[in-house]
Short mmCIF file of N, CA and C in Angstrom, two decimals:
data_model
loop_
_atom_site.label_atom_id
_atom_site.label_comp_id
_atom_site.label_asym_id
_atom_site.label_seq_id
_atom_site.Cartn_x
_atom_site.Cartn_y
_atom_site.Cartn_z
N MET A 1 61.71 -71.63 184.48
CA MET A 1 61.78 -71.51 182.92
C MET A 1 60.53 -71.37 182.59
N THR A 2 61.03 -70.97 180.69
CA THR A 2 59.24 -71.03 180.29
C THR A 2 58.85 -72.52 180.17
N PRO A 3 57.33 -72.11 179.41
CA PRO A 3 56.56 -73.25 178.83
C PRO A 3 57.60 -73.95 177.69
N ALA A 4 58.32 -72.65 176.86
CA ALA A 4 58.60 -73.56 175.17
C ALA A 4 60.25 -73.69 175.78
N LYS A 5 60.77 -73.24 176.31
CA LYS A 5 62.20 -73.43 177.06
C LYS A 5 61.86 -75.40 177.88
N GLU A 6 60.62 -75.53 178.35
CA GLU A 6 60.39 -76.54 179.34
C GLU A 6 60.28 -77.67 178.20
N ILE A 7 59.31 -77.18 177.03
CA ILE A 7 59.36 -78.80 176.23
C ILE A 7 60.72 -78.21 175.19
N ARG A 8 60.86 -77.27 174.66
CA ARG A 8 62.71 -77.58 174.26
C ARG A 8 63.56 -78.39 175.22
N ALA A 9 63.95 -78.26 176.12
CA ALA A 9 64.32 -79.12 177.01
C ALA A 9 63.84 -80.83 177.30
N LEU A 10 62.57 -81.43 176.67
CA LEU A 10 62.06 -82.51 177.06
C LEU A 10 62.69 -82.75 175.33
N ALA A 11 62.41 -81.65 174.64
CA ALA A 11 62.73 -82.73 173.16
C ALA A 11 64.47 -83.11 173.49
N ASP A 12 64.82 -82.68 173.39
CA ASP A 12 65.90 -82.17 173.75
C ASP A 12 66.47 -83.91 173.97
N ARG A 13 65.98 -84.52 175.46
CA ARG A 13 65.79 -85.23 175.92
C ARG A 13 65.88 -86.50 175.25
N ALA A 14 64.44 -86.45 174.24
CA ALA A 14 64.00 -87.30 173.13
C ALA A 14 65.02 -87.82 172.16
N MET A 15 65.84 -86.45 171.64
CA MET A 15 67.02 -86.68 170.97
C MET A 15 67.81 -87.99 171.20
N THR A 16 67.68 -87.59 172.69
CA THR A 16 68.95 -87.76 173.05
C THR A 16 68.63 -89.87 173.23
N ASP A 17 67.97 -89.47 173.99
CA ASP A 17 66.92 -91.03 173.14
C ASP A 17 67.64 -91.65 172.44
N ALA A 18 66.34 -90.66 171.50
CA ALA A 18 66.74 -91.30 170.18
C ALA A 18 67.58 -92.34 169.53
N GLN A 19 68.87 -90.98 170.05
CA GLN A 19 70.52 -91.11 168.88
C GLN A 19 71.06 -92.70 169.56
N SER A 20 70.35 -92.11 170.79
CA SER A 20 70.83 -93.77 172.30
C SER A 20 70.47 -95.26 171.37
N GLU A 21 69.06 -94.96 171.34
CA GLU A 21 67.84 -95.99 170.61
C GLU A 21 68.17 -96.24 169.41
N ARG A 22 69.19 -95.42 168.35
CA ARG A 22 69.59 -96.10 166.83
C ARG A 22 71.00 -96.78 167.37
N GLN A 23 71.86 -95.87 168.01
CA GLN A 23 73.25 -96.52 167.91
C GLN A 23 73.04 -97.61 168.36
N ALA A 24 72.66 -98.45 169.27
CA ALA A 24 72.18 -99.36 170.42
C ALA A 24 71.32 -100.46 169.36
N ALA A 25 70.64 -99.69 168.19
CA ALA A 25 69.44 -100.64 166.79
C ALA A 25 70.89 -100.91 165.82
N ASN A 26 71.87 -99.99 165.55
CA ASN A 26 73.39 -100.06 165.29
C ASN A 26 73.78 -101.29 165.51
N ASP A 27 74.36 -101.35 167.00
CA ASP A 27 75.25 -102.29 167.56
C ASP A 27 74.69 -103.83 167.17
N ALA A 28 73.08 -103.44 167.64
CA ALA A 28 72.45 -105.06 167.54
C ALA A 28 72.10 -105.55 166.11
N LEU A 29 72.46 -104.93 164.69
CA LEU A 29 72.54 -105.33 163.15
C LEU A 29 73.77 -105.49 163.24
N ILE A 30 74.71 -105.20 164.00
CA ILE A 30 76.52 -105.32 163.12
C ILE A 30 76.17 -106.50 164.33
N ARG A 31 75.84 -107.42 165.90
CA ARG A 31 75.99 -108.64 165.94
C ARG A 31 74.70 -109.40 164.96
N ALA A 32 74.17 -109.04 164.69
CA ALA A 32 73.09 -110.40 163.35
C ALA A 32 74.42 -110.20 162.56
N SER A 33 75.19 -109.81 161.53
CA SER A 33 75.53 -109.94 161.17
C SER A 33 76.71 -111.03 161.41
N CYS A 34 77.52 -110.73 162.70
CA CYS A 34 78.33 -111.67 162.75
C CYS A 34 77.45 -112.63 163.26
N TYR A 35 76.68 -113.36 164.13
CA TYR A 35 75.87 -114.35 164.23
C TYR A 35 75.68 -115.14 162.38
N GLU A 36 75.30 -114.29 162.03
CA GLU A 36 74.92 -114.97 160.29
C GLU A 36 76.05 -115.44 159.74
N ASP A 37 76.73 -114.66 159.87
CA ASP A 37 78.21 -115.26 158.70
C ASP A 37 79.16 -116.44 159.66
N LYS A 38 78.63 -116.36 160.87
CA LYS A 38 79.23 -117.74 161.83
C LYS A 38 78.01 -118.92 161.71
N ALA A 39 76.57 -118.66 161.49
CA ALA A 39 75.73 -120.04 160.68
C ALA A 39 76.25 -120.18 159.46
N HIS A 40 76.96 -119.34 159.06
CA HIS A 40 77.14 -119.58 157.39
C HIS A 40 78.83 -120.29 157.14
N GLU A 41 78.98 -119.84 158.18
CA GLU A 41 80.41 -120.95 158.26
C GLU A 41 80.48 -122.14 158.79
N LEU A 42 79.49 -122.48 159.42
CA LEU A 42 78.77 -123.93 160.33
C LEU A 42 78.04 -124.47 159.11
N ILE A 43 77.52 -124.35 158.61
CA ILE A 43 76.62 -124.33 157.41
C ILE A 43 77.90 -125.37 156.28
N ALA A 44 78.67 -124.34 156.33
CA ALA A 44 79.88 -124.64 155.14
C ALA A 44 80.57 -125.82 155.40
N LEU A 45 81.06 -125.42 157.02
CA LEU A 45 81.86 -126.71 157.33
C LEU A 45 81.08 -128.06 157.55
N ALA A 46 79.38 -127.48 157.92
CA ALA A 46 78.80 -129.62 158.07
C ALA A 46 78.82 -129.61 156.59
N ASP A 47 78.38 -129.23 155.46
CA ASP A 47 78.34 -129.04 154.02
C ASP A 47 79.90 -130.32 153.11
N ARG A 48 80.78 -129.86 154.28
CA ARG A 48 82.20 -130.24 153.74
C ARG A 48 82.75 -131.57 154.99
N ILE A 49 82.50 -131.78 155.28
CA ILE A 49 81.94 -132.78 156.12
C ILE A 49 81.34 -134.40 155.92
N GLU A 50 80.29 -133.45 155.23
CA GLU A 50 79.07 -134.33 155.10
C GLU A 50 79.89 -135.11 153.53
N ARG A 51 80.44 -134.39 152.18
CA ARG A 51 80.68 -134.42 151.58
C ARG A 51 82.07 -135.61 151.57
N GLU A 52 82.74 -135.39 152.55
CA GLU A 52 83.69 -136.08 152.82
C GLU A 52 83.83 -137.52 153.54
N GLU A 53 82.41 -137.93 154.92
CA GLU A 53 82.27 -139.04 155.47
C GLU A 53 81.39 -139.87 153.71
N ALA A 54 81.16 -139.20 152.48
CA ALA A 54 80.54 -139.86 151.51
C ALA A 54 80.89 -140.11 150.41
N GLY A 55 82.39 -139.93 150.72
CA GLY A 55 83.03 -140.19 149.69
C GLY A 55 84.10 -140.98 150.28
N ARG A 56 83.99 -141.47 151.67
CA ARG A 56 85.04 -142.59 152.69
C ARG A 56 83.80 -143.67 151.93
N ARG A 57 82.21 -143.57 152.51
CA ARG A 57 80.85 -144.44 152.25
C ARG A 57 81.62 -145.14 150.69
N SER A 58 81.33 -144.01 150.52
CA SER A 58 81.31 -145.03 148.26
C SER A 58 82.53 -145.94 148.57
N HIS A 59 84.03 -145.64 148.92
CA HIS A 59 84.62 -146.88 148.30
C HIS A 59 83.93 -148.13 148.99
N PHE A 60 83.08 -148.39 149.66
CA PHE A 60 82.35 -149.49 150.45
C PHE A 60 80.82 -150.01 149.53
N ARG A 61 80.45 -148.78 149.01
CA ARG A 61 79.48 -149.02 148.47
C ARG A 61 79.19 -150.60 147.12
N ARG A 62 77.69 -150.62 147.66
CA ARG A 62 77.60 -152.38 146.76
C ARG A 62 76.79 -151.92 145.14
N VAL A 63 77.58 -151.65 144.06
CA VAL A 63 76.68 -151.50 142.86
C VAL A 63 75.62 -152.47 142.32
N VAL A 64 73.94 -151.72 142.27
CA VAL A 64 73.27 -153.21 142.15
C VAL A 64 72.68 -152.76 141.13
N ASN A 65 72.33 -153.50 139.85
CA ASN A 65 72.04 -153.11 138.74
C ASN A 65 70.07 -152.62 138.79
N THR A 66 69.59 -151.33 138.58
CA THR A 66 68.87 -151.14 138.82
C THR A 66 67.77 -151.35 137.28
N ASP A 67 68.36 -151.81 136.31
CA ASP A 67 67.78 -151.59 135.43
C ASP A 67 66.57 -153.00 135.46
N LEU A 68 66.09 -152.83 135.19
CA LEU A 68 64.68 -154.54 136.01
C LEU A 68 64.19 -155.05 134.13
N SER A 69 64.57 -154.74 133.30
CA SER A 69 64.65 -155.09 132.02
C SER A 69 65.31 -156.75 131.47
N GLY A 70 66.47 -156.61 132.39
CA GLY A 70 67.34 -157.41 132.62
C GLY A 70 67.72 -158.37 133.22
N PRO A 71 68.37 -159.50 134.02
CA PRO A 71 68.16 -159.94 135.13
C PRO A 71 69.36 -159.30 135.79
N VAL A 72 68.45 -159.33 137.19
CA VAL A 72 69.67 -158.59 138.58
C VAL A 72 70.20 -159.19 139.50
N ILE A 73 71.25 -159.68 138.80
CA ILE A 73 72.62 -160.37 139.41
C ILE A 73 72.70 -159.61 141.37
N ASP A 74 72.13 -160.54 142.32
CA ASP A 74 72.87 -159.17 143.63
C ASP A 74 74.04 -160.31 144.28
#
């Protein structure tokens, strides 16, 4: 094999490696996007649970007059 052909063979292998790495990177981006989507779903679920818990607690909350210009009755 001539030096030029050897160099071309190396370039072909490098190109194949680059394409494999690019595909692996694309796959990783897709997985990362899936993880982000799941994280957003979990955050929304946690927010909904907190709102529901706050709603249940508000029934038992005692209102205190915070206007200190007049008498405060507790």
